Amino acid sequence: MQKKVSINTKPLKGEISIPADKSISHRAVMLSSLAKGKSIIRNFSDGQDPLSTLKIFNQLGIESNITEDSIIIQSSGILKSTETPLDCGNSGTTMRLISGILAGQNFNSILIGDESLSKRPMKRIIEPLTQMGAQINSNDNKAPLKIIGQDLHAIDYNSNIASAQVKSCILLAGLGVNNGTTSVTEPYLSRNHTELMLKAMGANISTEGLKTSIQKSELSPIEIDICGDISSAAYFIVAALIIPKSKIILTNVGLNPTRTGIIEVIQNMGGNIQILDKKEVCGEIVGDLLVEYSELHSCEISGELIPKLIDEIPVIAVLATQVSGSTTIKDAQDLRNKESDRISAIVSELTKIGANIEELPDGMIIHGKSNLYGDCQVETYHDHRLAMSLYVAGLICEKEILINGFEWVSISFPTFEELFDILRK
Ligand code: S3P
């Protein structure tokens, strides 16, 4: 689907509630399925990725009932084998986390994905799981994965990447190991939703600095209200900062400190963003954000900040075209392994519309402030975050742009444009 985006001449005004967090939605289904009893999940994400996870657990024998405002999961805590391949669609989180659960089952499974997911590296999870005794056949360390269920043993793993998917995969495998403590240490802290939810469900899990350890545990069912996704809020935050005279309120935004790198960056750039009404809901910090158009200056984005804003980098690059000075993003080489090679994709598409941006092996340098001209077609590379970031860029281009493959937005955010329309009224 091709989307035409024209300059937004009016400021963005008003209030919207941000839809459910994708990462937490995946984990809510996975952990509820492993807990014996009835779990209630409210405000589940309607993105295609979390729905892929739900469908897979249904295939693994877990009953779920979708009501108007919740999903009820009724589980015996035991998964059943299926001959049918488990389709993770476009979702890396689904494939990597579920591998940790399936590796220790007493049955075999096959995990498949779409074209983009089938190109993404799985060695990062195959290697630690193999060290735990797992048997996984792959296509040169890529999907499809054939997992031959085995009894696993505990390991103490030092990960060379700060990846919540890798960390969670190992912790979920460790949850089922009969004896011993499984630990993962990461170079920087990545998102900790798995740890928080496991703890809330009674697992024997603890984190000290960069090391998280888990022992075999029985999980209790949960009742959870999923907060809004800061990665979805990011598009509105950036749009309000760069469209003159805008002033918006985003409600119900998840503000887990392992995810709020974008807020730190905007504050470092001198942007006007305020957190209102911060509270804890089901173990996660949630608040409302007030964002206003701001004159911004550049900053460096690197090191331990990167995992806290990894999914926001494409839209932060759009923001950086509108700040004075040069913004350097580095230490983000893993961006090349996302739904697309996000470094080369964002550099090439923003260059087309008039940005002054240089590619680095592990990031980019964006020279601001540029007048974005537009008047061209841009590509989304099967990547929802590229599609939404380019839409935001289109709102400030002098001439309209055509975004090819805009339908990928539905992977995480089917109501994206609807919510923009509310702020434009
Ligand atoms: C996610 C972790 C991140 C992120 C992805 C979701 C998760 O990936 O990019 O969109 O839910 O655990 P990595 O852990 O590979 O960095």
Tab-separated table of C-alpha atoms and ligand atoms in Angstrom:
chain	number	residue	atom	x	y	z
A	1	MET	CA	0.000	0.000	0.000
A	2	GLN	CA	1.251	3.427	-0.974
A	3	LYS	CA	0.680	6.329	1.449
A	4	LYS	CA	0.774	9.953	0.391
A	5	VAL	CA	1.938	12.303	3.164
A	6	SER	CA	1.741	16.091	2.863
A	7	ILE	CA	3.053	18.903	5.003
A	8	ASN	CA	1.134	19.424	8.236
A	9	THR	CA	0.484	23.152	8.189
A	10	LYS	CA	-1.554	23.170	11.426
A	11	PRO	CA	-0.007	22.448	14.849
A	12	LEU	CA	-0.756	19.101	16.538
A	13	LYS	CA	-3.080	19.661	19.504
A	14	GLY	CA	-4.990	17.493	21.964
A	15	GLU	CA	-4.693	14.274	23.882
A	16	ILE	CA	-4.457	10.628	22.847
A	17	SER	CA	-4.000	7.386	24.729
A	18	ILE	CA	-1.086	5.270	23.476
A	19	PRO	CA	-1.897	1.628	22.571
A	20	ALA	CA	-0.459	-1.355	24.402
A	21	ASP	CA	3.215	-2.169	24.679
A	22	LYS	CA	4.261	-4.842	22.201
A	23	SER	CA	7.093	-6.310	24.305
A	24	ILE	CA	4.894	-6.638	27.391
A	25	SER	CA	2.024	-8.118	25.339
A	26	HIS	CA	4.272	-10.928	24.045
A	27	ARG	CA	5.494	-11.728	27.532
A	28	ALA	CA	1.999	-11.636	29.056
A	29	VAL	CA	0.841	-14.395	26.679
A	30	MET	CA	3.989	-16.493	27.065
A	31	LEU	CA	4.150	-16.375	30.854
A	32	SER	CA	0.377	-16.785	31.348
A	33	SER	CA	0.597	-19.900	29.187
A	34	LEU	CA	3.299	-21.318	31.463
A	35	ALA	CA	1.307	-20.567	34.645
A	36	LYS	CA	-1.298	-23.030	35.887
A	37	GLY	CA	-4.686	-21.326	36.163
A	38	LYS	CA	-6.561	-18.364	34.739
A	39	SER	CA	-4.733	-15.201	33.722
A	40	ILE	CA	-6.451	-12.006	32.609
A	41	ILE	CA	-4.646	-9.702	30.198
A	42	ARG	CA	-6.246	-6.282	29.698
A	43	ASN	CA	-5.306	-3.849	26.917
A	44	PHE	CA	-3.444	-6.443	24.810
A	45	SER	CA	-1.685	-5.029	21.745
A	46	ASP	CA	-3.599	-5.347	18.472
A	47	GLY	CA	-0.345	-5.418	16.487
A	48	GLN	CA	0.252	-8.444	14.262
A	49	ASP	CA	3.412	-9.461	16.173
A	50	PRO	CA	1.771	-10.127	19.576
A	51	LEU	CA	-1.088	-11.856	17.721
A	52	SER	CA	1.496	-14.221	16.175
A	53	THR	CA	2.614	-15.108	19.709
A	54	LEU	CA	-0.974	-15.720	20.855
A	55	LYS	CA	-1.693	-17.927	17.844
A	56	ILE	CA	1.388	-20.045	18.526
A	57	PHE	CA	0.386	-20.689	22.144
A	58	ASN	CA	-3.090	-21.666	20.932
A	59	GLN	CA	-1.365	-24.187	18.641
A	60	LEU	CA	0.588	-25.415	21.669
A	61	GLY	CA	-2.709	-26.257	23.369
A	62	ILE	CA	-3.334	-23.102	25.411
A	63	GLU	CA	-6.933	-21.911	25.500
A	64	SER	CA	-7.561	-18.212	25.132
A	65	ASN	CA	-10.758	-16.246	25.096
A	66	ILE	CA	-10.809	-12.805	23.583
A	67	THR	CA	-13.437	-10.529	25.174
A	68	GLU	CA	-14.053	-6.849	24.403
A	69	ASP	CA	-11.393	-5.542	26.767
A	70	SER	CA	-9.267	-8.540	27.690
A	71	ILE	CA	-7.769	-11.889	26.798
A	72	ILE	CA	-8.376	-14.680	29.253
A	73	ILE	CA	-5.805	-17.448	29.216
A	74	GLN	CA	-6.680	-20.731	30.858
A	75	SER	CA	-3.679	-23.008	31.148
A	76	SER	CA	-2.656	-26.239	32.795
A	77	GLY	CA	0.896	-24.863	32.651
A	78	ILE	CA	1.810	-27.656	30.235
A	79	LEU	CA	2.347	-27.146	26.510
A	80	LYS	CA	1.292	-29.759	23.938
A	81	SER	CA	3.246	-30.717	20.843
A	82	THR	CA	2.048	-29.864	17.377
A	83	GLU	CA	3.134	-31.154	13.973
A	84	THR	CA	2.286	-27.830	12.327
A	85	PRO	CA	5.150	-25.335	12.067
A	86	LEU	CA	4.777	-22.408	14.446
A	87	ASP	CA	4.642	-19.210	12.392
A	88	CYS	CA	6.325	-16.244	14.090
A	89	GLY	CA	5.465	-13.955	11.152
A	90	ASN	CA	7.638	-10.826	11.282
A	91	SER	CA	8.348	-11.077	15.009
A	92	GLY	CA	11.901	-11.586	16.269
A	93	THR	CA	10.682	-11.395	19.863
A	94	THR	CA	8.293	-14.290	19.253
A	95	MET	CA	10.922	-16.523	17.640
A	96	ARG	CA	13.738	-15.813	20.085
A	97	LEU	CA	11.761	-15.966	23.321
A	98	ILE	CA	9.693	-18.999	22.347
A	99	SER	CA	12.888	-20.885	21.404
A	100	GLY	CA	13.930	-20.606	25.068
A	101	ILE	CA	10.607	-22.110	26.155
A	102	LEU	CA	10.513	-24.874	23.539
A	103	ALA	CA	14.134	-26.028	23.856
A	104	GLY	CA	13.403	-27.705	27.201
A	105	GLN	CA	10.052	-29.352	26.308
A	106	ASN	CA	9.637	-33.097	25.862
A	107	PHE	CA	8.574	-32.641	22.227
A	108	ASN	CA	9.968	-31.217	19.003
A	109	SER	CA	8.871	-28.014	17.283
A	110	ILE	CA	9.513	-26.086	14.100
A	111	LEU	CA	9.603	-22.278	14.105
A	112	ILE	CA	9.188	-20.390	10.841
A	113	GLY	CA	8.985	-16.694	9.940
A	114	ASP	CA	8.324	-14.332	7.050
A	115	GLU	CA	10.947	-13.181	4.531
A	116	SER	CA	12.392	-10.515	6.836
A	117	LEU	CA	12.494	-12.737	9.950
A	118	SER	CA	14.041	-15.594	7.956
A	119	LYS	CA	17.058	-13.362	7.258
A	120	ARG	CA	17.639	-12.350	10.886
A	121	PRO	CA	20.449	-13.862	12.979
A	122	MET	CA	19.463	-16.638	15.385
A	123	LYS	CA	23.003	-17.644	16.410
A	124	ARG	CA	22.665	-15.284	19.372
A	125	ILE	CA	20.073	-17.650	20.892
A	126	ILE	CA	21.176	-20.964	19.343
A	127	GLU	CA	24.623	-20.617	20.932
A	128	PRO	CA	23.562	-20.169	24.588
A	129	LEU	CA	20.703	-22.670	24.271
A	130	THR	CA	23.138	-25.224	22.811
A	131	GLN	CA	25.437	-24.610	25.781
A	132	MET	CA	22.427	-25.499	27.963
A	133	GLY	CA	22.126	-28.830	26.127
A	134	ALA	CA	19.509	-27.812	23.546
A	135	GLN	CA	19.419	-29.330	20.085
A	136	ILE	CA	18.459	-26.844	17.391
A	137	ASN	CA	18.800	-27.347	13.642
A	138	SER	CA	18.744	-24.164	11.587
A	139	ASN	CA	19.356	-22.853	8.102
A	140	ASP	CA	22.885	-21.545	8.701
A	141	ASN	CA	21.864	-20.008	12.042
A	142	LYS	CA	18.676	-18.568	10.582
A	143	ALA	CA	15.027	-19.688	10.536
A	144	PRO	CA	13.434	-22.154	10.093
A	145	LEU	CA	14.494	-23.565	13.458
A	146	LYS	CA	13.853	-27.201	14.276
A	147	ILE	CA	13.974	-27.553	18.034
A	148	ILE	CA	14.410	-31.071	19.381
A	149	GLY	CA	13.149	-30.869	22.962
A	150	GLN	CA	15.688	-31.923	25.628
A	151	ASP	CA	16.338	-31.664	29.346
A	152	LEU	CA	18.492	-28.565	29.738
A	153	HIS	CA	21.110	-27.641	32.307
A	154	ALA	CA	21.965	-24.325	33.942
A	155	ILE	CA	24.654	-22.013	32.527
A	156	ASP	CA	26.266	-18.740	33.505
A	157	TYR	CA	26.214	-16.809	30.218
A	158	ASN	CA	28.087	-13.639	29.308
A	159	SER	CA	26.271	-12.053	26.398
A	160	ASN	CA	28.287	-9.791	24.116
A	161	ILE	CA	25.164	-7.845	23.093
A	162	ALA	CA	22.678	-5.927	25.204
A	163	SER	CA	19.598	-7.721	23.904
A	164	ALA	CA	16.415	-8.326	25.865
A	165	GLN	CA	15.490	-11.028	23.383
A	166	VAL	CA	18.675	-12.982	24.093
A	167	LYS	CA	18.449	-12.384	27.845
A	168	SER	CA	14.771	-13.388	27.955
A	169	CYS	CA	15.350	-16.500	25.835
A	170	ILE	CA	17.988	-17.767	28.277
A	171	LEU	CA	15.906	-16.868	31.350
A	172	LEU	CA	12.852	-18.664	29.956
A	173	ALA	CA	14.984	-21.736	29.248
A	174	GLY	CA	16.469	-21.452	32.773
A	175	LEU	CA	12.972	-21.291	34.276
A	176	GLY	CA	12.450	-24.931	33.313
A	177	VAL	CA	15.891	-26.305	34.277
A	178	ASN	CA	15.542	-28.808	37.148
A	179	ASN	CA	18.756	-28.101	39.036
A	180	GLY	CA	20.976	-25.088	39.341
A	181	THR	CA	20.875	-21.384	38.658
A	182	THR	CA	20.938	-20.011	35.120
A	183	SER	CA	22.470	-16.528	34.823
A	184	VAL	CA	22.852	-13.991	32.029
A	185	THR	CA	25.150	-10.985	32.147
A	186	GLU	CA	24.818	-8.290	29.493
A	187	PRO	CA	27.155	-5.415	28.573
A	188	TYR	CA	24.455	-2.775	29.204
A	189	LEU	CA	21.023	-3.156	30.725
A	190	SER	CA	18.366	-4.022	28.116
A	191	ARG	CA	14.605	-3.846	28.717
A	192	ASN	CA	13.627	-5.836	31.809
A	193	HIS	CA	9.932	-6.621	31.242
A	194	THR	CA	10.565	-10.387	31.384
A	195	GLU	CA	12.280	-10.104	34.760
A	196	LEU	CA	9.547	-7.856	36.227
A	197	MET	CA	6.721	-10.100	35.046
A	198	LEU	CA	8.439	-13.315	36.145
A	199	LYS	CA	9.019	-11.794	39.593
A	200	ALA	CA	5.367	-10.683	39.819
A	201	MET	CA	4.321	-14.264	39.000
A	202	GLY	CA	6.432	-15.703	41.810
A	203	ALA	CA	9.539	-16.874	39.939
A	204	ASN	CA	12.809	-17.251	41.764
A	205	ILE	CA	14.645	-14.524	39.842
A	206	SER	CA	17.015	-11.763	40.887
A	207	THR	CA	19.059	-9.056	39.208
A	208	GLU	CA	22.289	-7.591	40.490
A	209	GLY	CA	23.739	-4.916	38.243
A	210	LEU	CA	23.977	-6.415	34.762
A	211	LYS	CA	23.518	-10.043	35.893
A	212	THR	CA	20.131	-11.759	36.178
A	213	SER	CA	19.750	-15.239	37.677
A	214	ILE	CA	16.815	-17.624	37.664
A	215	GLN	CA	15.974	-21.007	39.149
A	216	LYS	CA	13.197	-23.470	38.336
A	217	SER	CA	9.928	-21.963	39.509
A	218	GLU	CA	6.197	-22.566	39.355
A	219	LEU	CA	4.456	-19.462	38.023
A	220	SER	CA	1.185	-18.132	39.437
A	221	PRO	CA	-1.354	-16.723	36.979
A	222	ILE	CA	-1.513	-12.947	36.547
A	223	GLU	CA	-4.044	-10.217	36.052
A	224	ILE	CA	-2.342	-7.473	34.086
A	225	ASP	CA	-3.224	-4.121	32.533
A	226	ILE	CA	-0.702	-3.512	29.772
A	227	CYS	CA	0.576	0.057	29.574
A	228	GLY	CA	1.063	2.067	26.384
A	229	ASP	CA	4.152	1.495	24.263
A	230	ILE	CA	6.761	4.266	24.489
A	231	SER	CA	8.079	3.038	21.124
A	232	SER	CA	4.660	3.914	19.608
A	233	ALA	CA	4.488	7.193	21.571
A	234	ALA	CA	7.851	8.162	20.018
A	235	TYR	CA	6.276	9.080	16.637
A	236	PHE	CA	3.882	11.573	18.246
A	237	ILE	CA	6.602	12.922	20.552
A	238	VAL	CA	8.874	13.678	17.587
A	239	ALA	CA	6.040	15.077	15.444
A	240	ALA	CA	4.989	17.490	18.226
A	241	LEU	CA	8.599	18.617	18.752
A	242	ILE	CA	9.120	19.480	15.065
A	243	ILE	CA	5.721	20.849	13.939
A	244	PRO	CA	5.586	24.527	15.023
A	245	LYS	CA	3.163	25.490	17.849
A	246	SER	CA	2.231	21.852	18.613
A	247	LYS	CA	1.286	20.893	22.158
A	248	ILE	CA	0.011	17.388	22.906
A	249	ILE	CA	-0.622	15.045	25.817
A	250	LEU	CA	0.035	11.316	25.476
A	251	THR	CA	-1.610	9.259	28.204
A	252	ASN	CA	-0.853	5.815	29.613
A	253	VAL	CA	2.753	5.659	28.365
A	254	GLY	CA	5.035	2.950	29.799
A	255	LEU	CA	8.013	4.657	31.432
A	256	ASN	CA	10.120	1.700	32.501
A	257	PRO	CA	13.621	3.254	32.893
A	258	THR	CA	15.075	0.603	30.547
A	259	ARG	CA	12.898	2.111	27.756
A	260	THR	CA	12.998	5.879	28.312
A	261	GLY	CA	16.182	6.714	26.393
A	262	ILE	CA	14.198	8.886	23.985
A	263	ILE	CA	13.085	11.137	26.850
A	264	GLU	CA	16.713	11.483	28.025
A	265	VAL	CA	17.793	12.419	24.486
A	266	ILE	CA	15.077	15.045	24.102
A	267	GLN	CA	15.967	16.544	27.474
A	268	ASN	CA	19.656	16.602	26.423
A	269	MET	CA	18.603	18.401	23.225
A	270	GLY	CA	16.751	21.040	25.271
A	271	GLY	CA	13.276	19.812	24.278
A	272	ASN	CA	10.095	20.542	26.118
A	273	ILE	CA	8.811	17.198	27.404
A	274	GLN	CA	7.270	16.733	30.819
A	275	ILE	CA	6.176	13.630	32.670
A	276	LEU	CA	2.806	14.085	34.362
A	277	ASP	CA	1.098	11.759	36.788
A	278	LYS	CA	3.672	8.956	37.151
A	279	LYS	CA	2.434	5.762	38.859
A	280	GLU	CA	3.094	2.027	39.051
A	281	VAL	CA	0.647	-0.318	37.306
A	282	CYS	CA	1.230	-4.090	37.499
A	283	GLY	CA	4.940	-3.642	38.272
A	284	GLU	CA	5.620	-1.197	35.399
A	285	ILE	CA	5.940	2.590	35.678
A	286	VAL	CA	3.326	4.473	33.653
A	287	GLY	CA	2.688	8.178	33.111
A	288	ASP	CA	1.345	10.884	30.834
A	289	LEU	CA	3.645	12.994	28.676
A	290	LEU	CA	3.201	16.642	27.758
A	291	VAL	CA	5.208	17.510	24.634
A	292	GLU	CA	5.559	20.928	22.968
A	293	TYR	CA	7.258	22.219	19.848
A	294	SER	CA	10.868	23.079	20.776
A	295	GLU	CA	14.028	24.625	19.367
A	296	LEU	CA	16.549	21.799	19.815
A	297	HIS	CA	20.302	21.331	19.688
A	298	SER	CA	22.304	18.216	18.826
A	299	CYS	CA	23.743	15.644	21.228
A	300	GLU	CA	25.621	12.322	21.096
A	301	ILE	CA	23.658	9.096	21.463
A	302	SER	CA	25.835	6.092	22.356
A	303	GLY	CA	26.805	3.420	24.900
A	304	GLU	CA	24.330	2.399	27.582
A	305	LEU	CA	21.682	4.728	26.139
A	306	ILE	CA	21.378	2.623	22.964
A	307	PRO	CA	19.387	-0.354	24.349
A	308	LYS	CA	17.049	2.134	26.074
A	309	LEU	CA	15.992	3.608	22.710
A	310	ILE	CA	16.966	0.963	20.180
A	311	ASP	CA	13.589	0.890	18.390
A	312	GLU	CA	13.272	4.683	18.396
A	313	ILE	CA	16.479	5.386	16.455
A	314	PRO	CA	14.780	5.735	13.026
A	315	VAL	CA	12.409	8.424	14.336
A	316	ILE	CA	15.174	10.038	16.426
A	317	ALA	CA	17.101	10.363	13.139
A	318	VAL	CA	14.110	12.258	11.710
A	319	LEU	CA	14.151	14.507	14.795
A	320	ALA	CA	17.901	15.089	14.422
A	321	THR	CA	17.376	16.560	10.928
A	322	GLN	CA	15.509	19.402	12.683
A	323	VAL	CA	17.974	20.244	15.478
A	324	SER	CA	20.891	22.646	15.182
A	325	GLY	CA	24.302	20.972	14.934
A	326	SER	CA	25.395	17.415	14.188
A	327	THR	CA	23.881	14.494	16.110
A	328	THR	CA	26.055	11.365	16.267
A	329	ILE	CA	24.466	7.985	16.906
A	330	LYS	CA	27.024	5.214	17.533
A	331	ASP	CA	27.370	1.775	19.226
A	332	ALA	CA	24.133	0.806	17.474
A	333	GLN	CA	25.488	-1.811	15.026
A	334	ASP	CA	22.716	-4.250	15.990
A	335	LEU	CA	20.285	-1.923	14.196
A	336	ARG	CA	21.505	-3.638	11.043
A	337	ASN	CA	19.861	-6.862	12.308
A	338	LYS	CA	16.347	-5.548	12.918
A	339	GLU	CA	13.312	-5.992	10.640
A	340	SER	CA	15.545	-4.257	8.055
A	341	ASP	CA	19.109	-2.917	8.120
A	342	ARG	CA	17.833	0.199	9.831
A	343	ILE	CA	21.120	2.100	9.517
A	344	SER	CA	21.357	1.877	5.735
A	345	ALA	CA	17.564	2.114	5.253
A	346	ILE	CA	17.082	5.296	7.259
A	347	VAL	CA	20.200	6.926	5.784
A	348	SER	CA	19.121	6.209	2.207
A	349	GLU	CA	15.450	7.214	2.626
A	350	LEU	CA	16.106	10.411	4.624
A	351	THR	CA	18.785	11.389	2.077
A	352	LYS	CA	16.139	11.084	-0.663
A	353	ILE	CA	13.904	13.647	1.033
A	354	GLY	CA	16.743	16.118	1.570
A	355	ALA	CA	18.430	15.242	4.907
A	356	ASN	CA	22.191	15.634	5.328
A	357	ILE	CA	23.125	12.312	6.900
A	358	GLU	CA	26.253	10.128	6.903
A	359	GLU	CA	26.290	6.378	7.462
A	360	LEU	CA	28.676	4.904	10.065
A	361	PRO	CA	29.321	1.169	10.563
A	362	ASP	CA	27.569	1.397	13.944
A	363	GLY	CA	25.237	4.354	13.470
A	364	MET	CA	25.017	7.673	11.645
A	365	ILE	CA	25.760	11.387	11.848
A	366	ILE	CA	22.846	13.685	11.080
A	367	HIS	CA	23.707	17.279	10.238
A	368	GLY	CA	20.927	19.745	11.117
A	369	LYS	CA	18.988	21.711	10.648
A	370	SER	CA	17.869	20.761	7.109
A	371	ASN	CA	14.889	21.830	5.098
A	372	LEU	CA	13.363	18.552	3.982
A	373	TYR	CA	12.169	18.928	0.403
A	374	GLY	CA	10.312	15.664	-0.204
A	375	ASP	CA	8.728	15.312	-3.656
A	376	CYS	CA	9.815	11.664	-3.973
A	377	GLN	CA	8.913	8.048	-3.230
A	378	VAL	CA	10.451	6.326	-0.208
A	379	GLU	CA	10.686	2.635	0.729
A	380	THR	CA	9.854	0.873	4.009
A	381	TYR	CA	11.938	-2.325	3.550
A	382	HIS	CA	9.176	-4.482	5.153
A	383	ASP	CA	9.821	-2.516	8.351
A	384	HIS	CA	7.018	-0.965	10.419
A	385	ARG	CA	9.347	1.470	12.196
A	386	LEU	CA	10.714	2.777	8.883
A	387	ALA	CA	7.136	3.313	7.638
A	388	MET	CA	6.089	5.315	10.710
A	389	SER	CA	9.336	7.337	10.887
A	390	LEU	CA	9.025	8.328	7.223
A	391	TYR	CA	5.399	9.352	7.818
A	392	VAL	CA	6.583	11.744	10.564
A	393	ALA	CA	9.277	13.107	8.215
A	394	GLY	CA	6.593	13.606	5.547
A	395	LEU	CA	4.674	15.918	7.895
A	396	ILE	CA	7.435	18.534	7.595
A	397	CYS	CA	8.501	18.034	3.960
A	398	GLU	CA	7.856	21.018	1.659
A	399	LYS	CA	6.394	18.765	-1.062
A	400	GLU	CA	4.478	15.540	-0.531
A	401	ILE	CA	6.142	12.122	-0.296
A	402	LEU	CA	4.829	8.703	-1.273
A	403	ILE	CA	5.643	5.900	1.168
A	404	ASN	CA	5.678	2.466	-0.485
A	405	GLY	CA	4.761	-0.501	1.735
A	406	PHE	CA	2.973	1.567	4.388
A	407	GLU	CA	0.862	-1.488	5.357
A	408	TRP	CA	3.803	-2.736	7.478
A	409	VAL	CA	2.634	-0.267	10.168
A	410	SER	CA	0.112	-2.876	11.320
A	411	ILE	CA	2.930	-5.071	12.672
A	412	SER	CA	2.973	-2.952	15.816
A	413	PHE	CA	0.480	-0.106	15.435
A	414	PRO	CA	-2.690	-0.581	13.324
A	415	THR	CA	-4.300	2.662	14.632
A	416	PHE	CA	-1.235	4.848	13.954
A	417	GLU	CA	-2.827	7.187	11.402
A	418	GLU	CA	-6.182	7.312	13.187
A	419	LEU	CA	-4.436	8.729	16.264
A	420	PHE	CA	-2.559	11.312	14.153
A	421	ASP	CA	-5.921	12.413	12.703
A	422	ILE	CA	-7.233	13.098	16.231
A	423	LEU	CA	-4.308	15.470	16.890
A	424	ARG	CA	-4.842	17.242	13.556
A	425	LYS	CA	-8.523	18.116	14.173
B	1	S3P	C1	12.499	-6.510	22.152
B	1	S3P	C2	13.831	-6.263	22.280
B	1	S3P	C3	14.611	-5.484	21.318
B	1	S3P	C4	13.721	-4.663	20.402
B	1	S3P	C5	12.553	-5.447	19.895
B	1	S3P	C6	11.710	-5.956	21.046
B	1	S3P	C7	11.829	-7.348	23.160
B	1	S3P	O1	15.370	-6.370	20.509
B	1	S3P	O2	14.469	-4.146	19.325
B	1	S3P	O3	11.744	-4.651	19.059
B	1	S3P	O4	10.586	-7.323	23.238
B	1	S3P	O5	12.529	-8.039	23.899
B	1	S3P	P1	16.819	-6.880	20.988
B	1	S3P	O6	16.637	-7.525	22.287
B	1	S3P	O7	17.263	-7.861	19.959
B	1	S3P	O8	17.681	-5.652	21.015
